[in-house]
Every structure is written in C-alpha cells, then in structure tokens.
XYZ file of C-alpha atoms in Angstrom:
383
model
C 3.691 4.157 -3.771
C 5.531 1.219 -5.777
C 7.502 0.114 -2.400
C 3.983 0.205 0.325
C 1.854 -2.173 -2.265
C 4.695 -4.668 -2.851
C 5.663 -4.362 1.137
C 1.694 -4.441 1.826
C 1.350 -7.943 -0.099
C 4.551 -9.313 1.568
C 2.695 -8.581 5.362
C 2.682 -11.679 6.815
C 4.535 -12.551 9.620
C 2.969 -11.215 11.899
C -0.985 -12.314 10.602
C 0.491 -15.711 10.858
C 2.838 -15.055 13.680
C 0.110 -17.180 16.119
C -0.936 -19.734 14.020
C 2.744 -20.334 12.839
C 4.221 -21.129 16.604
C 1.360 -23.726 17.193
C 0.920 -25.799 13.672
C 3.847 -24.985 12.940
C 6.713 -25.026 15.980
C 4.784 -27.543 18.326
C 3.982 -24.461 20.770
C 0.683 -24.539 23.587
C -2.299 -21.282 22.960
C -0.345 -20.157 26.342
C 3.069 -20.006 24.656
C 2.386 -19.007 21.315
C -0.455 -15.761 23.095
C 3.136 -15.296 25.124
C 4.982 -14.886 21.882
C 1.912 -12.674 21.040
C 2.608 -10.475 22.936
C 5.866 -10.361 22.809
C 6.193 -8.318 18.618
C 3.053 -5.872 20.667
C 5.705 -4.603 22.850
C 7.949 -4.722 20.475
C 6.206 -2.788 18.027
C 5.080 0.094 20.876
C 8.943 0.942 21.155
C 9.612 0.744 18.078
C 6.973 3.618 17.187
C 8.073 5.172 20.369
C 10.985 5.026 19.827
C 12.188 5.376 15.861
C 11.282 8.599 15.007
C 14.463 9.696 16.846
C 16.420 7.324 15.165
C 14.967 9.027 11.740
C 15.961 12.433 13.530
C 19.131 11.811 14.761
C 20.453 9.952 11.280
C 17.609 10.706 8.788
C 14.461 9.747 7.863
C 15.664 7.626 4.815
C 18.649 6.051 6.836
C 16.314 4.679 9.905
C 13.234 4.049 7.312
C 16.088 1.877 4.887
C 17.350 0.139 7.811
C 14.457 -1.331 9.661
C 13.304 -2.515 6.649
C 16.712 -4.924 6.731
C 16.349 -5.605 10.067
C 13.243 -6.851 9.477
C 14.039 -8.948 7.470
C 16.426 -10.479 8.573
C 14.225 -11.015 11.673
C 11.633 -12.323 9.373
C 15.114 -15.029 7.640
C 15.753 -16.378 11.057
C 12.920 -16.704 12.554
C 12.250 -20.201 10.758
C 15.518 -21.044 12.207
C 15.382 -19.752 15.496
C 15.577 -22.073 18.364
C 12.348 -22.517 20.159
C 13.282 -20.380 23.499
C 14.457 -17.721 22.044
C 10.775 -16.954 19.393
C 9.213 -14.575 21.734
C 12.312 -12.555 22.185
C 13.236 -12.502 18.332
C 9.465 -11.544 17.948
C 10.013 -9.214 19.974
C 12.718 -7.609 17.763
C 11.094 -8.245 14.978
C 8.274 -5.794 16.324
C 10.915 -3.191 17.477
C 12.284 -2.595 14.263
C 8.743 -3.039 11.897
C 7.313 -0.582 14.310
C 10.400 1.861 14.170
C 10.065 2.030 9.553
C 6.370 3.615 10.722
C 7.080 7.257 11.081
C 9.793 7.128 9.534
C 8.496 6.093 6.432
C 5.009 8.908 6.857
C 8.145 11.279 7.533
C 9.379 11.071 4.691
C 6.499 11.396 3.203
C 5.838 14.288 4.824
C 8.954 16.579 4.618
C 9.033 15.739 0.579
C 5.297 16.797 -0.227
C 4.531 21.093 -0.168
C 2.002 21.225 3.109
C -0.589 21.170 0.696
C -0.070 18.584 -0.594
C 1.434 15.899 2.781
C -3.183 15.110 3.731
C -2.551 13.858 0.004
C 0.860 12.113 0.071
C -1.283 10.355 3.924
C -3.660 9.281 2.128
C -2.199 7.786 -1.245
C 0.419 5.869 1.164
C -1.909 4.184 3.000
C -4.017 3.107 -0.592
C -0.850 1.593 -1.483
C -0.681 -0.269 1.297
C -4.276 -1.153 2.051
C -4.109 -1.563 -1.788
C -0.694 -4.920 -0.947
C -2.609 -6.169 2.514
C -6.063 -6.789 -0.046
C -3.837 -9.697 -1.552
C -1.413 -9.964 0.722
C -3.004 -12.424 3.299
C -4.631 -15.230 1.112
C -1.450 -15.076 -0.484
C 0.268 -16.167 2.309
C -2.622 -18.345 3.406
C -1.685 -20.772 -0.337
C 1.952 -20.300 1.275
C 1.058 -21.213 4.573
C -0.530 -24.703 2.958
C 2.691 -25.665 1.520
C 5.228 -24.412 4.060
C 5.034 -21.698 6.915
C 8.201 -21.367 6.387
C 7.804 -19.520 3.033
C 5.350 -17.210 4.824
C 8.345 -15.209 6.837
C 10.921 -15.402 3.678
C 7.947 -13.318 1.210
C 7.960 -11.366 3.901
C 11.285 -10.451 3.795
C 12.140 -10.568 0.480
C 9.064 -7.410 0.446
C 9.901 -5.417 2.375
C 13.969 -5.666 1.039
C 12.670 -4.304 -1.795
C 11.399 -1.425 -0.015
C 14.210 -0.435 1.274
C 15.480 -1.011 -2.429
C 13.348 1.262 -3.076
C 13.548 3.895 -0.345
C 17.542 3.653 -0.382
C 17.340 4.568 -4.702
C 14.059 6.606 -5.361
C 12.706 8.371 -2.450
C 13.979 12.343 -1.034
C 15.957 12.011 1.933
C 13.651 14.110 3.582
C 13.774 17.088 6.615
C 17.826 17.771 7.144
C 18.353 16.404 11.099
C 19.440 17.664 14.020
C 20.946 16.989 17.409
C 17.748 17.905 20.036
C 17.223 15.925 22.847
C 14.517 13.625 24.270
C 13.978 15.932 26.726
C 13.747 18.744 24.404
C 10.754 16.953 22.736
C 8.273 16.573 25.149
C 9.061 19.655 26.890
C 8.217 21.295 23.248
C 5.334 18.413 22.974
C 3.888 19.509 26.231
C 3.807 23.638 25.301
C 1.767 22.558 22.658
C -1.683 21.923 23.343
C -2.877 21.144 19.904
C -1.145 18.046 19.601
C -1.911 17.053 23.650
C -4.984 17.430 22.579
C -5.295 14.437 19.354
C -2.900 12.889 21.044
C -4.710 12.169 23.448
C -8.290 11.776 21.326
C -6.730 9.809 19.116
C -6.078 7.655 21.936
C -8.785 7.355 23.071
C -10.608 6.797 19.422
C -7.908 3.747 18.285
C -9.166 2.246 20.932
C -13.426 1.981 20.527
C -12.485 1.716 17.243
C -10.448 -1.246 17.058
C -13.282 -2.687 19.596
C -14.108 -3.941 15.330
C -11.766 -6.613 15.589
C -11.476 -7.078 19.267
C -15.139 -7.585 20.161
C -17.027 -7.398 16.711
C -16.621 -11.631 15.730
C -17.413 -12.714 19.808
C -20.301 -10.897 18.788
C -21.614 -11.555 14.883
C -20.978 -15.555 16.377
C -22.709 -14.879 19.122
C -25.852 -13.695 16.326
C -25.093 -17.172 14.880
C -23.039 -15.086 12.043
C -20.038 -17.640 9.755
C -17.210 -16.598 10.435
C -15.937 -16.010 7.143
C -18.820 -12.771 6.595
C -16.536 -10.916 8.744
C -13.319 -12.100 6.449
C -15.716 -10.708 4.088
C -16.602 -7.412 5.758
C -13.387 -6.774 6.148
C -12.456 -7.624 2.493
C -14.838 -4.963 1.811
C -13.826 -2.351 4.004
C -10.382 -2.731 2.713
C -11.476 -2.079 -1.190
C -13.605 0.915 0.057
C -10.475 2.394 1.712
C -8.021 2.351 -2.084
C -11.019 3.566 -4.218
C -12.041 6.287 -2.088
C -9.527 8.053 0.700
C -6.668 9.591 -1.531
C -9.747 10.914 -3.070
C -11.154 12.307 -0.451
C -7.751 13.962 0.905
C -7.993 15.809 -2.048
C -11.520 17.186 -1.918
C -10.617 17.822 1.793
C -7.725 19.351 2.058
C -9.248 22.649 2.082
C -10.106 22.743 4.999
C -8.841 22.927 8.890
C -7.819 19.978 9.866
C -9.429 19.628 13.077
C -13.025 19.538 11.241
C -11.840 16.942 9.500
C -10.591 14.942 11.720
C -13.422 15.863 14.596
C -15.896 14.264 11.458
C -13.901 11.350 11.463
C -14.414 10.541 15.193
C -18.472 11.549 15.202
C -18.355 9.014 11.986
C -16.742 6.512 14.214
C -19.168 6.416 16.600
C -22.027 6.306 14.717
C -20.876 2.977 13.358
C -20.771 1.552 17.231
C -24.183 3.015 18.362
C -25.166 0.505 15.117
C -23.956 -1.649 17.247
C -25.414 -0.985 20.534
C -28.670 -0.740 18.718
C -28.476 -3.742 15.533
C -25.700 -5.996 16.783
C -26.347 -8.384 14.289
C -25.133 -9.119 10.734
C -27.315 -6.363 9.071
C -25.651 -4.140 11.887
C -22.746 -4.980 11.478
C -22.360 -4.105 7.989
C -23.465 -1.251 8.286
C -21.861 0.039 11.057
C -18.544 -1.273 9.180
C -19.847 0.620 6.715
C -19.906 4.610 8.694
C -16.483 3.242 10.529
C -14.081 2.980 6.864
C -15.910 6.746 6.215
C -15.281 7.625 9.149
C -11.941 5.975 8.993
C -10.813 7.357 6.193
C -11.638 10.908 7.631
C -9.250 10.846 10.682
C -6.685 8.981 9.645
C -4.137 10.291 6.751
C -6.654 13.585 8.431
C -4.141 13.276 11.551
C -1.415 12.167 10.592
C 0.331 14.771 7.700
C -1.533 17.041 11.183
C 1.185 16.309 14.125
C 3.265 16.681 11.255
C 2.853 19.995 9.805
C 2.765 20.283 14.123
C 6.592 19.466 14.308
C 8.717 22.217 14.394
C 11.954 22.202 11.991
C 13.709 18.199 12.931
C 10.979 16.982 15.087
C 9.116 15.373 12.247
C 10.395 11.825 12.812
C 9.540 12.443 16.965
C 6.224 13.354 15.904
C 5.916 11.277 13.854
C 6.435 8.697 15.992
C 4.190 9.787 19.111
C 1.134 9.879 16.870
C 2.227 5.783 15.980
C 2.081 5.115 19.219
C -1.492 6.784 19.706
C -2.297 5.317 16.274
C -1.687 1.360 17.759
C -2.785 1.766 21.504
C -5.899 -0.234 20.765
C -4.366 -2.638 19.876
C -3.278 -3.371 23.759
C -6.510 -1.505 25.294
C -9.344 -2.615 23.283
C -8.614 -6.006 23.591
C -8.445 -6.230 27.623
C -10.620 -3.454 27.799
C -13.305 -5.021 25.814
C -13.445 -8.403 26.508
C -13.675 -7.679 29.621
C -16.777 -5.277 28.759
C -18.318 -8.079 26.990
C -18.374 -10.327 29.051
C -19.476 -8.658 32.686
C -21.987 -5.648 30.350
C -21.712 -6.464 26.374
C -24.943 -4.368 26.614
C -23.221 -0.890 27.201
C -20.020 -1.837 25.129
C -21.349 -0.414 21.898
C -23.003 2.791 23.295
C -20.455 3.897 25.575
C -17.375 3.335 22.782
C -19.405 5.345 20.874
C -20.290 7.844 23.139
C -16.392 8.221 24.007
C -15.077 8.712 19.307
C -17.958 11.592 19.715
C -16.557 12.996 23.406
C -13.209 13.218 21.525
C -14.759 15.212 18.651
C -16.002 17.365 21.236
C -13.179 17.550 22.950
C -11.323 18.841 19.317
C -14.111 20.869 17.999
C -13.908 22.832 21.753
C -11.162 22.977 23.049
C -9.116 26.333 22.742
C -5.928 25.972 20.911
C -3.137 28.464 20.116
C -3.090 28.370 16.332
C -1.745 25.704 14.504
C -4.121 24.243 12.328
C -4.046 26.280 9.870
C -5.297 26.048 6.090
C -3.412 24.045 4.023
C -2.835 27.148 1.925
C -1.634 29.021 4.768
C 1.259 27.133 5.650
C 5.031 27.915 3.906
C 6.777 24.950 2.310
C 8.610 24.471 6.393
C 6.506 22.723 8.778
C 5.890 25.430 11.729
C 7.919 25.918 15.191
C 7.225 27.205 18.122
C 4.135 27.310 19.566
C-alpha cells in the first residue's frame, strides 16, 4: 500500500503525455495523438501479456521488472529524438501495462481467499489516494520544467520496485503452462468467460464519463473546472469508503456484488440520459462511484479466485485487459454516437450496464462462485 501510494502520486507521465509532446517537443496535435495511441496499444499488450511473465518467472520478479523498465522508459523520454517518441511511448505502455496484472496477482496470492476482496480494495485505495495528489503536483512541475514530470514518475517507480522486492511475498509458485493451456482452461470455465465479457461491456459504458461527459457538460454551458471537481470528489469517496465496503460485503457471493455494481453504473448513466446538466452529472458520478466500489475490487478478486494453481498471473492479465477495454472502445463508440444521436447515448449505455448485471445473475454456471469463507487457502483448480 505504501508503494502504491507513492507510485500513484508519481504516475504523471501518461496524464501529461499529449500536452508534453505538443508543448515541449513541438509535435502537432495529430502527431501527439498517434503517439498517445501507440502508448494505448502498448498498454493493452502489457496487460494481456504481463501475467504470462509473472506465472513463468515469478509474480514478484515480473512486477519489479516492469517497474524498472517503466522507469527507464520515463527517463529516456526527454532525451529521445522526436522520430522515436511514438515507439518509446508504445514500449512505456507495454512495461506499465505488464505490471498491473502481476501486482493484482501478488495481492491475491499473498492473502487467504476470504480477505482477497479486502486486499484488492485496499490496494486500489492506496493508488487512488496517490492519484488525488499527483496531478496537481505534475501541473506545477510541468509549469517549471516538463522533464521533471518524467523524472518524478521514474523515481516513484523505483521506490515501488524496491518495496516490492524487499517486503512483498513472492506469491504463488510458478508453473510451466503454455498459452494454449490457458485458453483451453478459460474456455471451459463459463463463470470466468461471463465475468470477462460483462466487464468489457460495462467498462465501455462506464468510461463515457471520461469520453463524452465532458462534451455533454460543455454543451450544457458548464465550465471545465466543474468536471475536474467531480472526478476529484469521486476519488476521495473511493479512498474513504471502498475498503470498508469490501470488508462489509466479503461474505456475499461475488457475482451478486458485481451485478449490483453494474446496476449502479446503469442507474448513473440513466440519470445522465434524463438530466444532462451539472446537477445530473454530479448525481450520476455519485451513483456510478458506488457501482465502481462494488464491482471493481470484487471482480478482480473473483477472477483470481477462479484461476487454477499456477495461472493466477495470466487470469489477472485477462481481467486487466478486459477492465481497460473501454479506454479504446468508449471514445470511438461514444464519440460517434454523441455526434449523430446524443439523446440515445446514455439511455442505451444504461441499458447495456443493466443487461450485463442481469446476464451475470441469470447465467447458470458450474460452482466456482463460492462464498469466500468456503474457499481453501489455495486457488481452486478445475472448471
């Protein structure tokens, strides 16, 4: 948690990447956009592949390596020639993305099953706490010298790597399982497939608060600072309440908690559909934050619980990739819909989130969704 707090506060490079490329490196908006897209592609690849390295070489080793490689990429950014910046951004995304599933898997395998949701929620709390103070610091650094943004990010990543190596348990033992074995195992497990598919749907509609809500508020005459205040308040609420909620609900079945979270996401989007103004946005953010606190830590722990022995890293990679799918789908789908049929965007998005919750509840799956207290100390094997 200490490492994630420090690392979250220093996670500045990706936030200011486009602005840095335009203001400091003289790129056009289009060139900067391509470089940012390259970062996103690398991020997706890292989330998908990082868990394989964790299962193959050890979760702790892979997590430390990703932090070190990210720090190198950040340090290189101010010195790299302009022609190589997009390639370097893709590498940075790859290294940064690879760390995420391994960190989640480390938390999951270092705790008994009945405390995994709590552990995931606490790790998210630490990261969100850091993120509430990081962007303002980054803004001050950027005003003085943009290169310092990358230096601070690199230093905090090194701190995180040192903490992981010195104090974090190594996690589950690795096994030499092939990628083919992973997909064969996953496709036999309907519970995981349903969770992953619904996460892709809900993440796409949830991220409309980043992709199209700013446009909605602008068209309603709301200043941009109000949108920033709403997002900041959401982070504060998550820091204060997500972990206690996870503790309170740890005895409840995971799919029910996840489905309830999906329902709150749908209700928040429905509010935006009927009240497209600042007041509606504030209410929607409050409701959707409640949904996020319910489904995100629970789904992360649930997928780790479903992993056979030796595959926690790869299962966490699949979840990590599904949980950021909206970063790519939401802007394209939401932006197009908002341009051509803005009145349909949020009602349809709300319906999709509610439908995902219903599918999760109604799909009959083999018994993997056990109560945490019914689990054993090791992740279950089989389908």
